[in-house]
Amino acid sequence: MIGVYIKLSYVDLMLASVLLVLAGGLSIALKLGMEKPLGVAALRTVVQLTLIGMVLKLLFQMVSPWWTGLAALIMIVLAGREVMARQTLRLKGWWSYGIGTSAMLTAGSVVTVLALTTAVRPEPWYDPRFALPLLGMVLGNTMNGVSVGMERLSNTLKREKDAIEGQLALGFDRRDAFRPYIRESMRAGLMHIVNAMSAAGLISLPGMMTGQILAGVDPTEAVKYQILIMFLIAGATSLGALIAVLAVAARLSDDRARLRLDRLRGVSR
Amino acid sequence: MLSVRALTRLGVGPVDLDVAGGEIVSLTGPSGAGKTLLLRAIADLDPNEGAVTLSGVSRESLDAPRWRARVMYVPANAGWWSDTVGPHFADMDAERVKTTLHQLNLETTALGWTVATLSTGERQRLALARAVVRGPDVLLLDEPTSGLDGENVRRAEALIAGFANDGGGVLFVTHDPVQAERLGTRGLTFAGGSVVEVSR
């Protein structure tokens, strides 16, 4: 059956939506109040995915570096916005957004371009059929590491204010005072991908691999792609979390080695 | 030794004050007047403006860690960054640590204690000790004996007096006018956002 791709019709999708109706019915019967959110979310899924399907089809036909670049940029900007939205303690001004987006831009583009030019090698290297899905998967997962790392550092520095200033007051360098919290935040940022890699194939069958298998690709080939993607995500998450955590640490201190929690929203001097 | 001119930070100052070597200067004033903020600003732990020098050397000419190693701030509730007391005295001269702890009615066994189980008084004495053994030029002490009983107040004051006798300068905040008179060789008090000399 390898190489066989079963095309889905709209009727097939309608059949699957029966399950959604069932979920809505359960919500009404059990008074969960989730029928409306379920309906809205399902509608969003259909509209958003249909639109992106049309956009991707158009981009794949054009194979233009400019349009591919623009699409990549939009994805990165949205990822930066998502990183910021996940922060319970945001930096004042545009800093949270700026740091999140810069980390995503650097990590996402470096790792994706590296994969396109060395491992995958499509012709041309920016072929959107390869570049955009790769970037999407890298960004989607790196976003977790970046946002968790930033969130953990801001919260820990606030919680451990006395311990940090205790060291600074005694003449410790800020790098020494911040180091354990930077390490902790980096570890937290990397935990997701470490868990994902550990569970891959045993507890979970990753979505991309499953998708390829359903599309008729030989499972051993799909596995190779999945391993590549996991390694890309691990590299991008490490790089992105490192950039973001160090940038937040730099922003929450200054050239006189002070702890600057007043640069967080809702925290005064 | 320590000279502060036109020091301002949010809600405090401008403040002018001097602390000479061997001097113990008390700083009193109502709660919320800015005593703690002033000590923190001198230690450069918060953004502030003004001319602060130590023996003629301006604060800005030293990097911040070096400044704070010489002009050392000890908060009323000091922070701890390890689970046990020992690491807070790492790389210190063992004999000096032993002597200082002994002066504060503590033994070196205290280095093995768990921070979470320390009483307020033990924390306060250990925080004072870990600052004194580092040998700063000036100590900025925020209510250094507020959690201590009578005997330990006497011992802490003796340690502070000994530090000044060795040539160190001390600026300490207290809510106790009797202690300000007893320990301080000179007194300052907050008035209208700035500090003025207390006549004795």
CSV table of C-alpha atoms in Angstrom, one decimal:
chain,number,residue,atom,x,y,z
A,1,MET,CA,0.0,0.0,0.0
A,2,ILE,CA,3.1,2.2,0.2
A,3,GLY,CA,2.8,5.0,-2.3
A,4,VAL,CA,-1.0,4.9,-2.2
A,5,TYR,CA,-2.6,8.2,-1.2
A,6,ILE,CA,-6.3,8.0,-0.3
A,7,LYS,CA,-7.9,11.3,-1.3
A,8,LEU,CA,-10.4,12.7,1.1
A,9,SER,CA,-13.7,14.1,-0.2
A,10,TYR,CA,-15.8,16.9,1.4
A,11,VAL,CA,-18.3,14.1,2.3
A,12,ASP,CA,-15.6,12.4,4.3
A,13,LEU,CA,-15.0,15.6,6.3
A,14,MET,CA,-18.7,15.9,6.8
A,15,LEU,CA,-18.8,12.4,8.3
A,16,ALA,CA,-15.9,13.3,10.6
A,17,SER,CA,-17.9,16.4,11.7
A,18,VAL,CA,-20.5,14.1,13.1
A,19,LEU,CA,-18.1,13.5,16.0
A,20,LEU,CA,-18.0,17.2,16.6
A,21,VAL,CA,-21.8,17.3,16.7
A,22,LEU,CA,-21.6,14.4,19.2
A,23,ALA,CA,-19.2,16.4,21.4
A,24,GLY,CA,-21.5,19.4,21.2
A,25,GLY,CA,-24.5,17.2,22.2
A,26,LEU,CA,-22.5,15.9,25.2
A,27,SER,CA,-21.7,19.4,26.2
A,28,ILE,CA,-25.4,20.4,26.2
A,29,ALA,CA,-26.5,17.2,28.0
A,30,LEU,CA,-23.9,17.6,30.7
A,31,LYS,CA,-24.3,21.4,30.9
A,32,LEU,CA,-20.6,22.0,30.2
A,33,GLY,CA,-21.2,25.2,28.3
A,34,MET,CA,-18.6,24.2,25.8
A,35,GLU,CA,-20.9,23.8,22.7
A,36,LYS,CA,-20.3,27.3,21.5
A,37,PRO,CA,-16.5,27.4,22.0
A,38,LEU,CA,-16.4,24.0,20.3
A,39,GLY,CA,-18.4,25.3,17.3
A,40,VAL,CA,-16.4,28.5,17.0
A,41,ALA,CA,-13.1,26.6,17.3
A,42,ALA,CA,-14.2,24.1,14.7
A,43,LEU,CA,-15.3,26.9,12.3
A,44,ARG,CA,-12.0,28.6,12.8
A,45,THR,CA,-10.1,25.4,12.0
A,46,VAL,CA,-12.0,25.0,8.8
A,47,VAL,CA,-11.7,28.6,7.7
A,48,GLN,CA,-8.0,29.1,8.8
A,49,LEU,CA,-6.8,25.8,7.3
A,50,THR,CA,-8.8,26.3,4.1
A,51,LEU,CA,-7.3,29.8,3.7
A,52,ILE,CA,-3.7,28.6,4.4
A,53,GLY,CA,-4.2,25.7,2.0
A,54,MET,CA,-5.1,28.2,-0.7
A,55,VAL,CA,-2.2,30.5,0.2
A,56,LEU,CA,0.3,27.6,0.3
A,57,LYS,CA,-1.0,26.3,-3.1
A,58,LEU,CA,-0.4,29.7,-4.6
A,59,LEU,CA,3.0,30.0,-3.0
A,60,PHE,CA,4.0,26.5,-4.2
A,61,GLN,CA,3.1,27.4,-7.7
A,62,MET,CA,5.0,30.7,-7.7
A,63,VAL,CA,8.3,29.4,-6.1
A,64,SER,CA,9.3,33.0,-5.6
A,65,PRO,CA,12.0,33.9,-3.0
A,66,TRP,CA,10.2,37.1,-2.2
A,67,TRP,CA,6.8,35.7,-1.6
A,68,THR,CA,8.3,32.8,0.3
A,69,GLY,CA,10.3,35.3,2.4
A,70,LEU,CA,7.2,37.4,3.1
A,71,ALA,CA,5.3,34.3,4.2
A,72,ALA,CA,8.1,33.3,6.5
A,73,LEU,CA,8.3,36.8,7.9
A,74,ILE,CA,4.6,36.8,8.7
A,75,MET,CA,4.9,33.4,10.4
A,76,ILE,CA,7.9,34.7,12.5
A,77,VAL,CA,6.0,37.9,13.5
A,78,LEU,CA,3.0,35.9,14.6
A,79,ALA,CA,5.2,33.4,16.5
A,80,GLY,CA,6.8,36.4,18.3
A,81,ARG,CA,3.3,37.7,19.2
A,82,GLU,CA,2.3,34.3,20.5
A,83,VAL,CA,5.5,34.2,22.7
A,84,MET,CA,4.6,37.6,24.2
A,85,ALA,CA,1.0,36.5,24.8
A,86,ARG,CA,2.1,33.6,26.9
A,87,GLN,CA,4.1,35.8,29.3
A,88,THR,CA,2.3,36.4,32.6
A,89,LEU,CA,5.1,38.9,33.5
A,90,ARG,CA,5.8,41.1,30.5
A,91,LEU,CA,8.6,43.6,30.1
A,92,LYS,CA,7.5,47.2,29.7
A,93,GLY,CA,7.3,48.6,26.2
A,94,TRP,CA,8.0,46.4,23.2
A,95,TRP,CA,10.7,44.4,24.9
A,96,SER,CA,8.9,41.1,25.4
A,97,TYR,CA,7.6,41.2,21.8
A,98,GLY,CA,11.0,42.3,20.5
A,99,ILE,CA,13.0,39.7,22.3
A,100,GLY,CA,10.5,36.9,21.5
A,101,THR,CA,10.4,37.8,17.8
A,102,SER,CA,14.2,38.3,17.5
A,103,ALA,CA,14.8,34.9,19.2
A,104,MET,CA,12.3,33.2,16.9
A,105,LEU,CA,13.7,35.0,13.8
A,106,THR,CA,17.3,34.0,14.5
A,107,ALA,CA,16.7,30.5,15.7
A,108,GLY,CA,14.0,29.7,13.1
A,109,SER,CA,15.8,31.1,10.1
A,110,VAL,CA,19.3,29.8,10.9
A,111,VAL,CA,18.1,26.3,11.5
A,112,THR,CA,15.7,26.1,8.6
A,113,VAL,CA,18.1,27.6,6.1
A,114,LEU,CA,20.8,25.2,7.4
A,115,ALA,CA,18.4,22.2,6.9
A,116,LEU,CA,17.4,23.4,3.5
A,117,THR,CA,20.9,23.9,2.2
A,118,THR,CA,22.6,20.8,3.8
A,119,ALA,CA,20.1,18.0,4.6
A,120,VAL,CA,17.0,18.4,2.4
A,121,ARG,CA,18.6,20.4,-0.5
A,122,PRO,CA,15.5,21.1,-2.7
A,123,GLU,CA,16.0,22.9,-6.0
A,124,PRO,CA,15.9,25.9,-5.5
A,125,TRP,CA,16.8,25.8,-1.8
A,126,TYR,CA,14.0,28.2,-0.9
A,127,ASP,CA,11.3,26.1,-2.6
A,128,PRO,CA,8.3,27.0,-0.5
A,129,ARG,CA,7.0,23.4,-0.6
A,130,PHE,CA,9.9,22.5,1.7
A,131,ALA,CA,10.9,25.8,3.3
A,132,LEU,CA,7.5,26.8,4.7
A,133,PRO,CA,6.5,23.5,6.3
A,134,LEU,CA,9.9,23.1,7.8
A,135,LEU,CA,9.9,26.7,9.2
A,136,GLY,CA,6.4,26.2,10.5
A,137,MET,CA,7.3,23.1,12.4
A,138,VAL,CA,10.5,24.6,13.7
A,139,LEU,CA,8.7,27.8,14.8
A,140,GLY,CA,5.7,26.0,16.3
A,141,ASN,CA,7.9,24.0,18.6
A,142,THR,CA,10.6,26.6,19.3
A,143,MET,CA,7.9,28.9,20.4
A,144,ASN,CA,7.3,26.7,23.4
A,145,GLY,CA,10.9,26.7,24.5
A,146,VAL,CA,11.4,30.4,24.0
A,147,SER,CA,8.2,31.4,25.9
A,148,VAL,CA,8.8,29.0,28.7
A,149,GLY,CA,12.4,30.1,29.1
A,150,MET,CA,11.4,33.8,29.2
A,151,GLU,CA,8.5,33.2,31.5
A,152,ARG,CA,10.5,31.2,33.9
A,153,LEU,CA,13.3,33.7,34.1
A,154,SER,CA,11.1,36.7,34.7
A,155,ASN,CA,9.1,34.9,37.4
A,156,THR,CA,12.2,33.5,39.1
A,157,LEU,CA,14.1,36.8,39.2
A,158,LYS,CA,11.0,38.4,40.8
A,159,ARG,CA,10.6,35.6,43.3
A,160,GLU,CA,14.3,35.4,44.1
A,161,LYS,CA,14.9,39.2,44.4
A,162,ASP,CA,16.2,39.1,47.9
A,163,ALA,CA,18.7,36.3,47.1
A,164,ILE,CA,20.0,38.1,44.0
A,165,GLU,CA,20.3,41.5,45.6
A,166,GLY,CA,21.8,39.8,48.7
A,167,GLN,CA,24.7,38.7,46.4
A,168,LEU,CA,24.9,42.0,44.5
A,169,ALA,CA,25.0,44.0,47.8
A,170,LEU,CA,28.0,41.9,48.8
A,171,GLY,CA,29.9,42.7,45.6
A,172,PHE,CA,29.1,39.7,43.5
A,173,ASP,CA,29.1,40.1,39.8
A,174,ARG,CA,25.7,40.0,38.2
A,175,ARG,CA,26.6,37.0,36.1
A,176,ASP,CA,27.3,35.0,39.2
A,177,ALA,CA,24.1,36.2,40.9
A,178,PHE,CA,22.0,35.4,37.8
A,179,ARG,CA,23.7,32.2,36.6
A,180,PRO,CA,21.6,29.6,38.5
A,181,TYR,CA,18.3,31.2,37.4
A,182,ILE,CA,19.5,31.5,33.8
A,183,ARG,CA,20.4,27.8,33.9
A,184,GLU,CA,17.0,26.9,35.5
A,185,SER,CA,15.2,28.8,32.8
A,186,MET,CA,17.2,27.2,30.0
A,187,ARG,CA,16.5,23.8,31.4
A,188,ALA,CA,12.7,24.6,31.6
A,189,GLY,CA,12.8,25.8,28.0
A,190,LEU,CA,14.4,22.6,26.7
A,191,MET,CA,12.3,20.2,28.7
A,192,HIS,CA,9.5,20.1,26.1
A,193,ILE,CA,11.7,19.0,23.2
A,194,VAL,CA,13.7,16.5,25.5
A,195,ASN,CA,10.4,14.9,26.5
A,196,ALA,CA,9.1,14.9,22.9
A,197,MET,CA,12.3,13.2,21.7
A,198,SER,CA,12.2,10.7,24.5
A,199,ALA,CA,8.6,9.8,23.9
A,200,ALA,CA,8.8,9.7,20.1
A,201,GLY,CA,7.8,6.3,18.7
A,202,LEU,CA,7.1,4.8,22.1
A,203,ILE,CA,4.3,6.9,23.5
A,204,SER,CA,3.5,9.2,20.6
A,205,LEU,CA,3.7,9.0,16.9
A,206,PRO,CA,4.7,12.5,15.8
A,207,GLY,CA,2.1,14.3,13.7
A,208,MET,CA,4.4,14.9,10.7
A,209,MET,CA,5.5,11.3,10.5
A,210,THR,CA,1.9,10.1,10.8
A,211,GLY,CA,0.9,12.6,8.1
A,212,GLN,CA,3.6,11.3,5.7
A,213,ILE,CA,2.6,7.7,6.3
A,214,LEU,CA,-1.1,8.5,5.6
A,215,ALA,CA,0.1,10.2,2.4
A,216,GLY,CA,1.6,6.9,1.3
A,217,VAL,CA,5.3,7.5,2.2
A,218,ASP,CA,7.3,4.5,3.3
A,219,PRO,CA,7.4,4.5,7.1
A,220,THR,CA,11.2,4.2,7.2
A,221,GLU,CA,11.5,7.3,5.0
A,222,ALA,CA,8.9,9.1,7.1
A,223,VAL,CA,11.0,8.3,10.2
A,224,LYS,CA,14.1,9.8,8.7
A,225,TYR,CA,12.2,13.1,8.1
A,226,GLN,CA,10.8,13.0,11.6
A,227,ILE,CA,14.3,12.5,13.1
A,228,LEU,CA,15.6,15.4,11.0
A,229,ILE,CA,12.7,17.6,12.2
A,230,MET,CA,13.2,16.7,15.8
A,231,PHE,CA,16.9,17.5,15.6
A,232,LEU,CA,16.1,20.8,13.9
A,233,ILE,CA,13.6,21.6,16.6
A,234,ALA,CA,16.1,20.7,19.4
A,235,GLY,CA,18.7,23.0,17.8
A,236,ALA,CA,16.3,25.8,17.2
A,237,THR,CA,14.8,25.6,20.7
A,238,SER,CA,18.3,25.6,22.3
A,239,LEU,CA,19.4,28.6,20.2
A,240,GLY,CA,16.1,30.5,20.6
A,241,ALA,CA,15.8,29.9,24.3
A,242,LEU,CA,19.4,30.9,24.9
A,243,ILE,CA,18.9,34.2,23.0
A,244,ALA,CA,15.6,35.0,24.7
A,245,VAL,CA,16.8,34.1,28.2
A,246,LEU,CA,20.0,36.0,27.9
A,247,ALA,CA,18.2,39.0,26.5
A,248,VAL,CA,15.6,39.0,29.3
A,249,ALA,CA,18.4,38.7,31.8
A,250,ALA,CA,20.2,41.6,30.2
A,251,ARG,CA,17.0,43.7,30.2
A,252,LEU,CA,16.3,42.9,33.8
A,253,SER,CA,19.7,44.2,34.9
A,254,ASP,CA,21.8,47.2,33.8
A,255,ASP,CA,25.3,48.4,33.4
A,256,ARG,CA,25.6,49.1,37.2
A,257,ALA,CA,24.7,45.5,37.9
A,258,ARG,CA,21.4,46.2,39.4
A,259,LEU,CA,18.3,44.0,39.4
A,260,ARG,CA,15.8,46.0,37.4
A,261,LEU,CA,12.4,44.5,38.2
A,262,ASP,CA,10.9,47.9,37.6
A,263,ARG,CA,11.3,47.1,33.9
A,264,LEU,CA,8.5,44.5,34.3
A,265,ARG,CA,4.9,45.6,33.9
A,266,GLY,CA,3.1,46.0,37.2
A,267,VAL,CA,6.3,46.1,39.2
A,268,SER,CA,7.4,49.5,40.6
A,269,ARG,CA,10.8,50.6,41.9
B,1,MET,CA,35.7,58.6,53.7
B,2,LEU,CA,32.1,58.3,52.2
B,3,SER,CA,30.8,61.5,50.7
B,4,VAL,CA,27.2,61.9,49.3
B,5,ARG,CA,26.2,65.0,47.5
B,6,ALA,CA,22.8,65.8,46.0
B,7,LEU,CA,21.8,62.2,45.9
B,8,THR,CA,18.3,61.7,44.5
B,9,ARG,CA,16.1,58.8,43.6
B,10,LEU,CA,12.4,58.4,43.2
B,11,GLY,CA,10.8,60.3,46.2
B,12,VAL,CA,14.1,60.8,48.1
B,13,GLY,CA,16.5,63.6,48.2
B,14,PRO,CA,18.5,65.6,47.3
B,15,VAL,CA,20.6,64.2,50.2
B,16,ASP,CA,24.0,65.4,51.3
B,17,LEU,CA,25.9,63.4,54.0
B,18,ASP,CA,29.4,62.4,55.0
B,19,VAL,CA,30.6,59.4,57.0
B,20,ALA,CA,34.2,59.5,58.1
B,21,GLY,CA,36.4,56.5,58.9
B,22,GLY,CA,35.9,55.4,62.4
B,23,GLU,CA,32.5,57.1,62.6
B,24,ILE,CA,29.1,55.4,63.3
B,25,VAL,CA,26.3,57.6,61.9
B,26,SER,CA,22.8,56.8,62.9
B,27,LEU,CA,19.9,57.5,60.5
B,28,THR,CA,16.4,57.9,62.0
B,29,GLY,CA,13.1,59.1,60.7
B,30,PRO,CA,9.5,58.0,60.3
B,31,SER,CA,8.5,54.8,58.4
B,32,GLY,CA,8.3,55.5,54.7
B,33,ALA,CA,10.6,58.5,54.9
B,34,GLY,CA,13.1,56.8,52.6
B,35,LYS,CA,15.8,55.5,54.9
B,36,THR,CA,16.1,52.1,53.2
B,37,LEU,CA,15.9,53.7,49.8
B,38,LEU,CA,18.7,56.0,50.7
B,39,LEU,CA,21.0,53.2,51.8
B,40,ARG,CA,20.1,51.2,48.6
B,41,ALA,CA,20.9,54.3,46.5
B,42,ILE,CA,24.3,54.8,48.1
B,43,ALA,CA,25.0,51.1,47.4
B,44,ASP,CA,23.9,51.8,43.8
B,45,LEU,CA,21.3,49.0,44.0
B,46,ASP,CA,18.6,51.3,42.5
B,47,PRO,CA,18.9,53.9,39.7
B,48,ASN,CA,19.8,57.3,41.3
B,49,GLU,CA,21.6,60.5,40.6
B,50,GLY,CA,24.2,62.4,42.6
B,51,ALA,CA,27.9,62.5,43.4
B,52,VAL,CA,29.0,59.7,45.7
B,53,THR,CA,32.7,59.2,46.5
B,54,LEU,CA,34.7,57.0,48.7
B,55,SER,CA,38.0,58.5,49.9
B,56,GLY,CA,37.8,60.9,46.9
B,57,VAL,CA,37.2,58.1,44.4
B,58,SER,CA,33.9,58.5,42.5
B,59,ARG,CA,31.4,55.6,42.5
B,60,GLU,CA,31.2,55.7,38.7
B,61,SER,CA,35.0,55.2,38.3
B,62,LEU,CA,34.6,51.8,40.0
B,63,ASP,CA,32.6,49.0,38.5
B,64,ALA,CA,29.5,48.3,40.5
B,65,PRO,CA,30.6,45.0,42.2
B,66,ARG,CA,33.9,46.7,43.4
B,67,TRP,CA,31.9,49.7,44.7
B,68,ARG,CA,29.5,47.4,46.6
B,69,ALA,CA,32.4,45.3,48.0
B,70,ARG,CA,33.7,48.5,49.5
B,71,VAL,CA,30.4,50.2,50.4
B,72,MET,CA,28.4,47.2,51.6
B,73,TYR,CA,24.7,47.3,52.2
B,74,VAL,CA,23.1,44.9,54.7
B,75,PRO,CA,19.3,44.9,54.4
B,76,ALA,CA,17.0,44.3,57.4
B,77,ASN,CA,15.8,41.0,55.8
B,78,ALA,CA,18.9,39.7,54.0
B,79,GLY,CA,18.6,37.3,51.1
B,80,TRP,CA,20.0,33.8,51.0
B,81,TRP,CA,21.0,32.0,47.8
B,82,SER,CA,22.0,28.5,49.1
B,83,ASP,CA,20.1,26.0,51.3
B,84,THR,CA,22.8,26.0,54.0
B,85,VAL,CA,24.7,28.8,55.7
B,86,GLY,CA,28.2,27.6,54.7
B,87,PRO,CA,28.1,28.7,51.0
B,88,HIS,CA,27.3,32.2,52.1
B,89,PHE,CA,30.8,32.3,53.7
B,90,ALA,CA,32.6,30.6,50.8
B,91,ASP,CA,36.2,31.7,50.1
B,92,MET,CA,36.3,33.8,53.3
B,93,ASP,CA,39.2,33.6,55.7
B,94,ALA,CA,38.2,30.7,58.1
B,95,GLU,CA,39.8,32.2,61.2
B,96,ARG,CA,38.1,35.5,60.5
B,97,VAL,CA,34.8,33.8,60.0
B,98,LYS,CA,35.2,31.9,63.3
B,99,THR,CA,36.2,35.1,65.3
B,100,THR,CA,33.3,37.1,63.8
B,101,LEU,CA,30.7,34.4,64.4
B,102,HIS,CA,32.0,34.0,68.0
B,103,GLN,CA,31.7,37.8,68.6
B,104,LEU,CA,28.0,37.4,67.6
B,105,ASN,CA,27.4,34.5,69.9
B,106,LEU,CA,27.6,31.9,67.2
B,107,GLU,CA,29.9,28.9,66.6
B,108,THR,CA,31.2,27.6,63.3
B,109,THR,CA,28.7,24.8,63.5
B,110,ALA,CA,26.2,27.5,62.3
B,111,LEU,CA,27.8,27.1,58.8
B,112,GLY,CA,26.1,23.7,58.6
B,113,TRP,CA,22.7,25.0,59.5
B,114,THR,CA,19.8,25.0,57.0
B,115,VAL,CA,18.8,28.6,56.1
B,116,ALA,CA,15.1,27.7,56.1
B,117,THR,CA,15.2,26.8,59.8
B,118,LEU,CA,17.1,29.9,61.0
B,119,SER,CA,15.3,32.3,63.4
B,120,THR,CA,15.0,35.9,62.5
B,121,GLY,CA,17.8,36.8,65.0
B,122,GLU,CA,20.1,34.1,63.6
B,123,ARG,CA,19.6,35.3,60.1
B,124,GLN,CA,20.3,38.9,61.1
B,125,ARG,CA,23.5,38.0,62.9
B,126,LEU,CA,24.7,35.8,60.1
B,127,ALA,CA,24.0,38.5,57.5
B,128,LEU,CA,26.0,41.0,59.6
B,129,ALA,CA,28.8,38.5,60.0
B,130,ARG,CA,29.0,37.7,56.3
B,131,ALA,CA,29.3,41.4,55.5
B,132,VAL,CA,31.9,42.2,58.1
B,133,VAL,CA,34.2,39.3,57.2
B,134,ARG,CA,34.3,40.5,53.7
B,135,GLY,CA,36.1,43.6,55.0
B,136,PRO,CA,34.4,46.6,53.3
B,137,ASP,CA,35.4,50.2,54.0
B,138,VAL,CA,31.8,51.3,54.8
B,139,LEU,CA,28.9,49.4,56.2
B,140,LEU,CA,25.3,50.5,55.4
B,141,LEU,CA,23.2,48.7,57.9
B,142,ASP,CA,19.4,48.7,57.8
B,143,GLU,CA,18.0,48.0,61.3
B,144,PRO,CA,20.9,45.6,62.1
B,145,THR,CA,19.5,44.6,65.5
B,146,SER,CA,15.7,44.8,65.0
B,147,GLY,CA,15.3,41.0,65.5
B,148,LEU,CA,17.8,40.5,68.3
B,149,ASP,CA,17.4,40.0,72.1
B,150,GLY,CA,19.2,42.2,74.6
B,151,GLU,CA,22.4,40.1,74.8
B,152,ASN,CA,22.7,39.7,71.1
B,153,VAL,CA,22.0,43.4,70.5
B,154,ARG,CA,25.0,44.2,72.8
B,155,ARG,CA,27.2,41.8,70.9
B,156,ALA,CA,26.1,43.1,67.5
B,157,GLU,CA,26.7,46.7,68.6
B,158,ALA,CA,30.2,45.6,69.9
B,159,LEU,CA,31.0,44.1,66.5
B,160,ILE,CA,29.9,47.3,64.7
B,161,ALA,CA,31.9,49.5,67.1
B,162,GLY,CA,34.9,47.2,66.6
B,163,PHE,CA,34.6,47.6,62.8
B,164,ALA,CA,34.6,51.4,63.3
B,165,ASN,CA,37.5,51.2,65.7
B,166,ASP,CA,39.5,49.5,62.9
B,167,GLY,CA,38.8,52.6,60.7
B,168,GLY,CA,35.6,51.5,59.0
B,169,GLY,CA,32.7,53.9,58.5
B,170,VAL,CA,29.1,52.9,59.4
B,171,LEU,CA,25.8,54.4,58.4
B,172,PHE,CA,23.0,52.6,60.2
B,173,VAL,CA,19.2,52.9,60.2
B,174,THR,CA,17.3,52.5,63.4
B,175,HIS,CA,13.9,53.1,64.8
B,176,ASP,CA,15.3,53.1,68.4
B,177,PRO,CA,16.3,56.6,69.5
B,178,VAL,CA,18.1,55.1,72.5
B,179,GLN,CA,20.2,52.9,70.2
B,180,ALA,CA,20.9,55.8,67.9
B,181,GLU,CA,22.3,57.7,70.9
B,182,ARG,CA,24.1,54.7,72.3
B,183,LEU,CA,25.8,53.3,69.2
B,184,GLY,CA,26.0,56.4,66.9
B,185,THR,CA,28.8,58.8,67.2
B,186,ARG,CA,26.7,61.2,65.2
B,187,GLY,CA,23.1,61.3,64.2
B,188,LEU,CA,21.1,62.2,61.0
B,189,THR,CA,17.3,62.2,60.6
B,190,PHE,CA,15.0,62.5,57.6
B,191,ALA,CA,13.2,65.8,57.3
B,192,GLY,CA,11.2,66.8,54.2
B,193,GLY,CA,12.8,64.2,51.9
B,194,SER,CA,16.3,65.1,52.9
B,195,VAL,CA,18.5,64.4,55.9
B,196,VAL,CA,19.6,66.9,58.6
B,197,GLU,CA,22.1,66.6,61.5
B,198,VAL,CA,20.6,65.6,64.9
B,199,SER,CA,21.8,67.9,67.6
B,200,ARG,CA,23.0,66.1,70.7
